[in-house]
Coordinates of C-alpha atoms and ligand atoms in Angstrom, one line a residue:
M20 CA -66.7 51.8 0.8
V21 CA -64.6 53.9 3.2
L22 CA -63.5 57.5 2.5
L23 CA -59.8 58.0 1.8
P24 CA -57.9 60.3 4.2
N25 CA -57.4 63.8 2.6
S26 CA -59.9 63.0 -0.1
T27 CA -63.6 62.8 -0.6
A28 CA -63.1 59.9 -3.0
P29 CA -64.1 56.4 -1.6
C30 CA -61.4 53.8 -1.1
A31 CA -62.2 50.7 -3.2
L32 CA -59.4 48.6 -1.7
P33 CA -59.4 49.2 2.1
D34 CA -56.7 47.2 4.0
S35 CA -54.8 46.6 0.8
P36 CA -51.0 47.4 0.5
L37 CA -52.0 50.2 -1.9
A38 CA -54.3 51.8 0.7
A39 CA -51.3 52.1 3.0
A40 CA -49.4 53.9 0.2
K41 CA -52.1 56.6 0.0
P42 CA -50.0 59.4 1.6
G43 CA -47.4 58.9 -1.1
I44 CA -50.0 59.1 -3.8
D45 CA -51.3 62.3 -2.3
A46 CA -47.8 63.8 -2.1
C47 CA -47.6 63.8 -5.9
V48 CA -48.4 67.3 -7.3
H49 CA -48.3 66.2 -10.9
C50 CA -45.5 68.7 -11.7
G51 CA -43.8 66.3 -14.2
F52 CA -40.2 67.0 -13.0
C53 CA -39.7 63.3 -13.0
L54 CA -40.7 62.6 -16.6
Q55 CA -37.3 63.0 -18.3
A56 CA -35.6 61.0 -15.6
C57 CA -37.8 58.0 -16.4
P58 CA -36.3 55.5 -18.9
T59 CA -39.6 54.0 -19.8
Y60 CA -41.2 57.4 -20.5
V61 CA -38.2 58.5 -22.5
N62 CA -38.1 55.4 -24.6
L63 CA -41.8 54.6 -25.0
E64 CA -43.1 58.2 -25.0
D65 CA -46.4 57.2 -23.3
E66 CA -47.5 59.2 -20.2
N67 CA -48.9 55.9 -18.8
D68 CA -45.3 54.7 -18.7
S69 CA -44.1 57.7 -16.7
P70 CA -44.0 58.0 -12.9
R71 CA -46.7 60.6 -13.0
G72 CA -48.9 58.4 -15.1
R73 CA -48.4 55.4 -13.0
I74 CA -49.2 57.3 -9.8
L75 CA -52.4 58.4 -11.5
L76 CA -53.2 54.7 -12.3
M77 CA -52.5 53.8 -8.6
R78 CA -55.0 56.5 -7.5
S79 CA -57.6 55.3 -10.0
V80 CA -57.3 51.7 -8.8
L81 CA -57.5 52.8 -5.2
E82 CA -60.5 55.0 -5.8
G83 CA -62.2 52.3 -7.9
T84 CA -62.4 54.3 -11.1
L85 CA -60.3 51.6 -12.7
P86 CA -60.6 47.9 -11.7
A87 CA -57.5 46.2 -10.1
D88 CA -57.6 43.5 -12.8
D89 CA -57.5 46.0 -15.7
A90 CA -55.2 44.7 -18.4
D91 CA -53.8 48.1 -19.4
V92 CA -53.1 49.1 -15.8
R93 CA -51.2 45.8 -15.4
T94 CA -49.2 46.5 -18.6
H95 CA -48.0 49.9 -17.5
I96 CA -47.2 48.8 -14.0
D97 CA -45.3 45.7 -15.2
R98 CA -43.3 47.9 -17.6
C99 CA -41.9 50.0 -14.7
L100 CA -38.3 49.1 -14.0
G101 CA -38.5 50.1 -10.4
C102 CA -35.2 52.0 -10.9
R103 CA -36.4 54.9 -8.7
A104 CA -34.8 57.6 -10.8
C105 CA -38.1 59.4 -10.4
E106 CA -37.5 59.6 -6.6
T107 CA -34.2 61.4 -7.1
A108 CA -35.8 63.8 -9.5
C109 CA -39.0 64.5 -7.5
P110 CA -39.0 67.8 -5.5
S111 CA -42.0 66.6 -3.4
G112 CA -40.3 63.5 -1.9
V113 CA -42.8 61.0 -3.4
P114 CA -41.6 57.6 -2.2
Y115 CA -42.3 56.0 -5.5
G116 CA -40.4 52.7 -4.9
H117 CA -42.5 51.8 -1.9
M118 CA -45.7 52.8 -3.8
L119 CA -44.8 50.6 -6.7
E120 CA -44.2 47.6 -4.4
A121 CA -47.6 48.2 -2.8
M122 CA -49.3 48.5 -6.1
R123 CA -47.8 45.3 -7.4
A124 CA -48.6 43.5 -4.1
T125 CA -52.2 44.6 -4.6
L126 CA -52.5 43.7 -8.2
Y127 CA -50.7 40.4 -7.9
T128 CA -53.1 39.0 -5.3
R129 CA -55.8 39.3 -7.9
Q130 CA -53.7 38.1 -10.9
P131 CA -50.3 36.5 -10.2
P132 CA -47.2 37.4 -12.2
P133 CA -46.2 35.4 -15.3
L134 CA -45.0 31.8 -14.8
V135 CA -41.3 32.5 -15.5
A136 CA -41.4 35.2 -12.8
R137 CA -43.1 32.8 -10.3
V138 CA -40.6 30.1 -11.0
I139 CA -37.6 32.4 -10.5
L140 CA -39.1 33.8 -7.3
A141 CA -39.8 30.4 -5.9
V142 CA -36.3 29.2 -6.6
F143 CA -34.7 32.3 -4.9
A144 CA -36.9 31.7 -1.8
R145 CA -35.5 28.2 -1.4
R146 CA -31.8 28.1 -0.4
A147 CA -31.1 24.5 -1.4
L148 CA -32.9 24.8 -4.8
L149 CA -31.1 28.1 -5.5
S150 CA -27.7 26.6 -4.6
L151 CA -28.4 23.7 -7.0
A152 CA -29.4 26.0 -9.8
L153 CA -26.4 28.2 -9.4
L154 CA -24.1 25.1 -9.2
G155 CA -25.5 24.1 -12.6
A156 CA -24.9 27.5 -14.0
R157 CA -21.3 27.4 -12.8
V158 CA -20.7 24.0 -14.4
L159 CA -22.2 25.2 -17.6
R160 CA -20.0 28.4 -17.5
A161 CA -16.9 26.3 -17.0
T162 CA -17.5 24.5 -20.3
R163 CA -17.3 27.9 -22.1
L164 CA -20.4 26.9 -24.0
P165 CA -22.3 30.0 -22.9
R166 CA -19.7 32.1 -24.9
L167 CA -20.6 30.2 -28.0
L168 CA -24.4 30.0 -27.3
S169 CA -24.5 33.7 -26.6
R170 CA -24.7 34.2 -30.4
L171 CA -28.1 32.4 -30.5
P172 CA -30.9 34.8 -31.4
G173 CA -33.5 36.1 -29.0
R174 CA -33.7 35.8 -25.2
M175 CA -32.0 32.4 -25.1
G176 CA -28.9 33.8 -26.6
F177 CA -29.1 36.8 -24.3
A178 CA -29.4 34.5 -21.3
F179 CA -26.2 32.6 -22.3
A180 CA -24.5 36.0 -22.8
M181 CA -25.5 37.0 -19.3
L182 CA -23.9 33.8 -17.9
A183 CA -20.8 34.2 -20.0
S184 CA -20.4 37.8 -18.7
T185 CA -20.1 36.5 -15.1
E186 CA -16.6 35.2 -15.9
A187 CA -13.9 37.2 -14.1
P188 CA -12.3 39.5 -16.7
L189 CA -9.1 40.1 -14.7
R190 CA -6.2 37.7 -14.2
G191 CA -6.1 36.5 -10.7
R192 CA -2.9 36.6 -8.7
R193 CA -2.7 35.4 -5.1
W194 CA -1.9 38.2 -2.7
T195 CA -2.1 38.7 1.0
P196 CA -3.7 41.8 2.4
R197 CA -1.5 43.7 4.9
G198 CA -4.2 45.7 6.8
T199 CA -4.3 45.9 10.6
G200 CA -8.0 45.3 11.3
A201 CA -8.0 48.5 13.4
R202 CA -11.0 50.0 11.7
G203 CA -13.4 47.4 13.2
T204 CA -15.2 44.3 11.9
A205 CA -17.4 43.9 8.9
T206 CA -19.4 40.9 7.8
L207 CA -20.3 40.3 4.2
L208 CA -23.8 39.6 2.9
E209 CA -22.7 36.7 0.6
G210 CA -25.8 37.2 -1.6
C211 CA -27.4 34.6 -3.9
V212 CA -26.1 35.5 -7.3
M213 CA -22.9 37.0 -5.9
R214 CA -22.1 33.8 -4.0
G215 CA -23.2 31.6 -6.9
L216 CA -21.7 33.5 -9.9
F217 CA -19.4 36.3 -8.6
R218 CA -17.4 34.4 -6.1
H219 CA -14.3 36.2 -7.4
T220 CA -15.9 39.5 -6.4
N221 CA -16.9 38.3 -3.0
A222 CA -13.3 37.2 -2.4
A223 CA -12.0 40.5 -3.8
T224 CA -14.4 42.4 -1.5
K225 CA -13.0 40.6 1.6
R226 CA -9.3 41.2 0.5
V227 CA -9.7 44.9 -0.3
L228 CA -11.5 45.5 3.0
R229 CA -8.7 43.7 4.9
E230 CA -6.1 45.7 3.0
N231 CA -7.9 48.8 4.2
D232 CA -7.7 47.8 7.9
Y233 CA -11.1 46.1 8.4
A234 CA -11.4 42.7 10.1
L235 CA -13.8 40.3 8.4
A236 CA -16.2 37.9 10.2
D237 CA -18.5 35.3 8.6
T238 CA -22.2 35.2 9.3
R239 CA -24.0 31.8 9.1
G240 CA -27.6 31.3 8.2
Q241 CA -27.9 34.1 5.6
A242 CA -30.8 34.1 3.2
C243 CA -31.6 35.8 -0.1
C244 CA -32.2 39.5 0.8
G245 CA -35.8 39.5 -0.6
A246 CA -35.3 42.3 -3.1
L247 CA -36.6 40.4 -6.1
H248 CA -39.7 39.3 -4.2
A249 CA -40.4 42.9 -2.9
H250 CA -40.0 44.4 -6.3
A251 CA -42.4 41.8 -7.8
G252 CA -45.0 42.5 -5.2
D253 CA -44.5 39.3 -3.2
L254 CA -44.2 41.2 0.1
D255 CA -44.9 38.1 2.3
A256 CA -41.9 36.2 0.8
A257 CA -39.7 39.3 1.1
R258 CA -40.6 39.7 4.8
A259 CA -39.9 36.0 5.5
L260 CA -36.5 36.4 4.0
A261 CA -35.8 39.7 5.8
R262 CA -36.7 38.0 9.1
A263 CA -34.2 35.2 8.4
N264 CA -31.5 37.7 7.6
V265 CA -32.3 39.9 10.6
A266 CA -32.0 36.8 12.9
A267 CA -28.7 35.8 11.2
F268 CA -27.0 39.2 11.4
E269 CA -28.2 39.8 14.9
R270 CA -25.9 36.9 15.9
S271 CA -22.9 38.7 14.4
S272 CA -21.0 41.2 16.6
A273 CA -19.6 42.9 13.5
E274 CA -20.2 46.7 13.4
W275 CA -21.0 46.7 9.7
I276 CA -22.9 44.5 7.4
V277 CA -21.1 45.0 4.1
V278 CA -22.9 44.5 0.8
N279 CA -21.4 44.5 -2.7
S280 CA -24.7 44.2 -4.6
A281 CA -26.6 47.5 -4.9
G282 CA -30.0 45.9 -5.0
C283 CA -29.4 43.8 -1.9
G284 CA -27.9 46.7 -0.1
A285 CA -30.9 48.9 -0.8
M286 CA -33.3 46.2 0.3
M287 CA -31.4 45.6 3.6
K288 CA -31.2 49.3 4.4
E289 CA -35.0 49.3 4.1
Y290 CA -35.7 46.2 6.3
G291 CA -37.1 48.6 8.9
E292 CA -39.8 49.9 6.5
L293 CA -40.5 46.4 5.2
L294 CA -41.2 45.0 8.7
A295 CA -42.6 48.2 10.2
D296 CA -46.0 46.6 10.8
D297 CA -44.6 43.6 12.6
P298 CA -44.2 44.5 16.3
A299 CA -42.0 41.5 17.0
W300 CA -39.5 42.4 14.3
S301 CA -39.7 46.1 13.4
A302 CA -37.1 47.4 16.0
R303 CA -34.8 44.4 15.3
A304 CA -35.0 45.1 11.5
R305 CA -34.2 48.8 12.0
A306 CA -31.2 47.9 14.1
V307 CA -29.8 45.5 11.5
A308 CA -30.6 48.0 8.7
E309 CA -28.6 50.7 10.4
R310 CA -25.4 48.5 10.2
V311 CA -25.7 48.0 6.4
R312 CA -23.1 49.7 4.2
D313 CA -22.2 49.4 0.5
V314 CA -18.6 48.2 0.2
S315 CA -17.7 51.5 -1.5
E316 CA -18.8 53.4 1.6
L317 CA -16.5 51.4 3.9
L318 CA -13.6 51.7 1.5
V319 CA -13.9 55.4 1.2
A320 CA -14.1 55.8 4.9
A321 CA -10.6 54.2 5.0
G322 CA -9.3 56.1 1.9
P323 CA -9.1 53.6 0.2
R324 CA -5.3 53.1 0.1
P325 CA -4.0 54.0 -3.4
T326 CA -2.6 51.3 -5.6
G327 CA -0.2 51.0 -8.5
G328 CA 0.9 48.7 -11.3
P329 CA -0.6 47.3 -14.5
V330 CA -4.0 45.6 -14.5
L331 CA -4.0 42.4 -16.6
L332 CA -7.0 41.6 -18.8
R333 CA -8.0 38.1 -19.8
S334 CA -9.4 39.4 -23.1
N335 CA -6.1 40.8 -24.4
G336 CA -4.1 37.8 -23.1
G337 CA -1.7 39.8 -21.0
G338 CA -0.8 43.2 -19.8
T339 CA -2.0 46.5 -21.0
S340 CA 0.1 49.6 -21.2
A341 CA -1.3 52.3 -18.9
P342 CA -3.5 54.2 -18.8
L343 CA -6.3 51.7 -18.9
R344 CA -9.6 53.4 -19.9
V345 CA -12.4 52.7 -17.5
T346 CA -15.9 54.1 -17.2
Y347 CA -18.5 53.7 -14.5
D348 CA -22.3 53.0 -14.7
A349 CA -24.2 53.8 -11.5
P350 CA -26.5 51.0 -10.4
C351 CA -30.0 52.5 -9.8
H352 CA -30.3 50.9 -6.4
L353 CA -27.0 52.4 -5.3
L354 CA -27.6 55.9 -6.8
H355 CA -31.3 56.4 -6.5
A356 CA -32.3 54.0 -3.6
Q357 CA -29.3 54.3 -1.4
R358 CA -28.2 57.8 -2.7
V359 CA -24.5 56.6 -2.8
S360 CA -23.0 58.4 -5.8
L361 CA -19.3 59.4 -5.2
P362 CA -17.8 56.5 -3.2
P363 CA -17.6 54.0 -6.2
L364 CA -15.9 56.7 -8.2
Q365 CA -13.5 57.4 -5.4
V366 CA -12.7 53.6 -5.2
L367 CA -11.9 53.6 -8.9
G368 CA -9.9 56.8 -8.5
A369 CA -7.7 55.1 -6.1
V370 CA -6.5 52.7 -8.8
R371 CA -3.4 54.1 -10.3
G372 CA -2.9 53.8 -14.1
V373 CA -6.6 54.2 -14.8
D374 CA -8.1 56.8 -17.1
L375 CA -11.6 57.2 -15.6
V376 CA -13.9 58.6 -18.3
A377 CA -17.4 59.9 -17.6
L378 CA -20.3 57.9 -19.1
T379 CA -23.2 59.9 -20.5
D380 CA -26.5 59.2 -18.7
S381 CA -24.7 56.9 -16.2
D382 CA -27.6 57.7 -13.8
Q383 CA -30.1 56.0 -16.2
C384 CA -31.1 52.4 -15.8
C385 CA -29.5 49.7 -17.9
G386 CA -32.7 47.7 -18.2
S387 CA -31.7 44.9 -16.0
A388 CA -33.9 45.6 -13.0
G389 CA -33.9 42.3 -11.3
I390 CA -35.8 39.8 -13.5
Y391 CA -37.2 42.6 -15.7
N392 CA -34.9 41.8 -18.6
L393 CA -36.4 38.3 -18.6
V394 CA -40.1 39.2 -18.3
E395 CA -40.1 42.5 -20.2
P396 CA -37.5 41.8 -22.8
D397 CA -38.6 44.4 -25.4
T398 CA -38.6 47.4 -23.1
S399 CA -35.4 46.1 -21.5
D400 CA -33.7 46.1 -24.9
A401 CA -35.0 49.6 -25.7
V402 CA -33.5 50.9 -22.4
L403 CA -30.2 49.0 -22.9
A404 CA -29.6 50.3 -26.5
P405 CA -28.7 53.9 -25.7
K406 CA -26.6 52.7 -22.7
L407 CA -24.4 50.5 -25.1
A408 CA -24.0 53.4 -27.5
H409 CA -22.8 55.7 -24.7
I410 CA -20.4 53.1 -23.5
A411 CA -19.0 52.7 -27.0
A412 CA -18.5 56.5 -27.2
T413 CA -16.2 56.4 -24.1
G414 CA -13.8 53.9 -25.8
A415 CA -13.4 52.2 -22.4
A416 CA -11.9 48.8 -22.1
L417 CA -13.7 48.2 -18.8
V418 CA -17.1 49.2 -17.5
A419 CA -17.4 49.2 -13.7
T420 CA -20.7 48.8 -11.9
G421 CA -21.6 47.4 -8.5
N422 CA -24.6 45.2 -9.0
P423 CA -24.8 41.6 -10.3
G424 CA -27.9 42.3 -12.5
C425 CA -26.2 45.3 -14.1
L426 CA -23.0 43.4 -14.6
M427 CA -24.8 40.6 -16.5
Q428 CA -27.1 43.0 -18.4
L429 CA -24.3 45.2 -19.6
G430 CA -21.9 42.3 -20.1
A431 CA -24.5 40.5 -22.3
G432 CA -25.3 43.6 -24.3
L433 CA -21.6 44.3 -25.0
R434 CA -20.9 40.7 -25.8
R435 CA -23.8 40.4 -28.3
A436 CA -22.9 43.8 -29.8
G437 CA -19.4 42.4 -30.5
A438 CA -17.8 45.1 -28.3
H439 CA -14.4 44.5 -26.7
A440 CA -15.3 46.2 -23.5
R441 CA -15.9 44.0 -20.5
V442 CA -17.7 44.6 -17.2
L443 CA -16.5 44.2 -13.7
H444 CA -17.3 45.3 -10.1
P445 CA -15.2 48.3 -8.9
V446 CA -13.7 46.1 -6.1
D447 CA -12.4 43.7 -8.7
L448 CA -10.3 46.4 -10.3
L449 CA -9.1 47.6 -6.9
D450 CA -8.2 44.0 -5.9
A451 CA -6.3 43.4 -9.2
A452 CA -4.3 46.6 -8.7
Y453 CA -3.4 45.7 -5.1
A454 CA -2.4 42.3 -6.4
S455 CA 0.1 43.9 -8.8
G456 CA 2.3 44.2 -5.8
E457 CA 3.0 47.9 -6.4
R458 CA 0.8 49.3 -3.7
A459 CA 1.8 52.9 -2.9
A460 CA 3.4 53.4 0.5
P461 CA 0.9 54.6 3.1
A462 CA 0.7 58.4 3.3
Ligands
SF4_13 S1 -41.8 64.9 -9.8 FE1 -42.8 64.0 -8.0 S2 -44.5 65.3 -7.6 FE2 -43.8 65.8 -9.7 S3 -45.1 64.4 -11.0 FE3 -43.2 63.3 -10.5 S4 -43.7 62.1 -8.7 FE4 -45.3 63.7 -8.9
SF4_14 S1 -39.1 53.6 -11.2 FE1 -37.9 54.1 -13.0 S2 -39.1 53.2 -14.7 FE2 -40.5 53.3 -12.9 S3 -41.6 55.2 -13.1 FE3 -39.7 55.6 -11.8 S4 -38.2 56.3 -13.2 FE4 -39.8 55.4 -14.4

C-alpha cells in the first residue's frame, strides 16, 4: 500500500488510471451544485447515480474501501452518460469527464464491458470492418425497410428507427458555392458514422464552408477519433486511434481541422491530454488539437453569410410556407465538453424564413451518449422521454443538433412517438437555404 497524496488514506490501486485522477477526486468539495444538472440523478433519484455519488465511489475504490469488482459500483458507473453537464455546473472545476474515463479504464481491466459493447468497439477500431458494416447499413436504409421495421417493439425497433432517421430530411438541389477561399484552408474530419451514414451532412459542411470563403483540403489516412473507446474505458485503443489521426492531420497544411460531430470534436480537442504521458506524441497531439474547430465556430467567424428562400422538406412532399419552425438541442460534447454554445444558434439564425424557438432543457442529455442507448436502454429511454415532450411543446417541424448520436437518438424517439418533427444537422439547414438560390447580397 502507498499513501495517496493529500490524504492519509492508502492507495489500493497504485499505477492505475484512477490513481492518476486523484487530484480531480480531491477537488470535489461535495457541495452538490452538480446534482440537478445530472440527468441520471434527476431521473433515477439515487445519490449513487449523481456526479457527487460517483466521485465518492471512485474515492472508495481508490482507497480500497470498496473492491474494484464490486457489482454495485460497476452499475452506477455504467449508468453515467458521460455527458459532462456536471462539469459545466461545478464551481470547483472538477474534471469529471477525465475521471470517469480513468475509473472505467480501471474497472474494465478487471471486468470487461458487455459483449455488445466489445463488438461495437472492435468494429470501430478496424477501418475495413467498419466501412463494411456501414455499407451494409446504407444498403438496408436504401430499401426503406428500416422505416417499416422501426415499429417493432423493443431495442430492435429502436435500432431500425435510428437507421431510418439518418435519411436526409431536406430536398437536395445542386448548387455551387461562390466563396473566395480567402479565409484560409480547412480540412474535414470525415468521421466514421458521419462518413458512413451522414454523407449528405459532410457534403453540406464542405459547401457551406466554401460559400463562407474557406478553401477545403482532403486529408488521407484518417481513423475513427477514438471517443467511443475513451468513454468506454479502452484508453489504449483510443490512444492508438489518436496517434493515427495526429499523423494524418500533421501531413495536412490546412490551418483548421473542421469537425461536424460534437463527440469527435471534443475528443480531438483533448488529444493533448489523452497522449500527455507519451513523450513521442504529446507535443504533436497538442499541436493538432489546437487546430480543431467545430464547423459552427468556423462559420460564425465568417458571419455566416445570410440566406433566403423556402426550405423544402421531404416529409411534406414539397415546400413549406415560411416561417419554418425550428428548435435546437445542444449536443453535450459541444456544450459541456467544448463549451461551444452560441455558434450553432448563430448558424441557424442566419437562415432566413426560420422561426427559431427555444427548447426547454436543451442543455440536458438526450440519452444517446455514444453506445449508451444500446447498452443501458432503460436509463437512456428515461432520459429521452422528457426531451421528446419538450420538443413536442415547441411545435417545431425540425430539430437541429450537431452530433450523429443525438441525431439518431432524437430521430428514433420522434419516429417511434409518431411525431412529424424531423432531425437534421444545423449545416444541412444552412446548405438547403443557400441552395434555394436566394442568398442575400453580401453586406
Ligand atoms: S459541483 Fe463539483 S465540487 Fe460540488 S459536488 Fe459536484 S463535482 Fe463535487
Ligand atoms: S457525466 Fe452526466 S450523467 Fe454522468 S455524472 Fe455527470 S451529469 Fe451525471
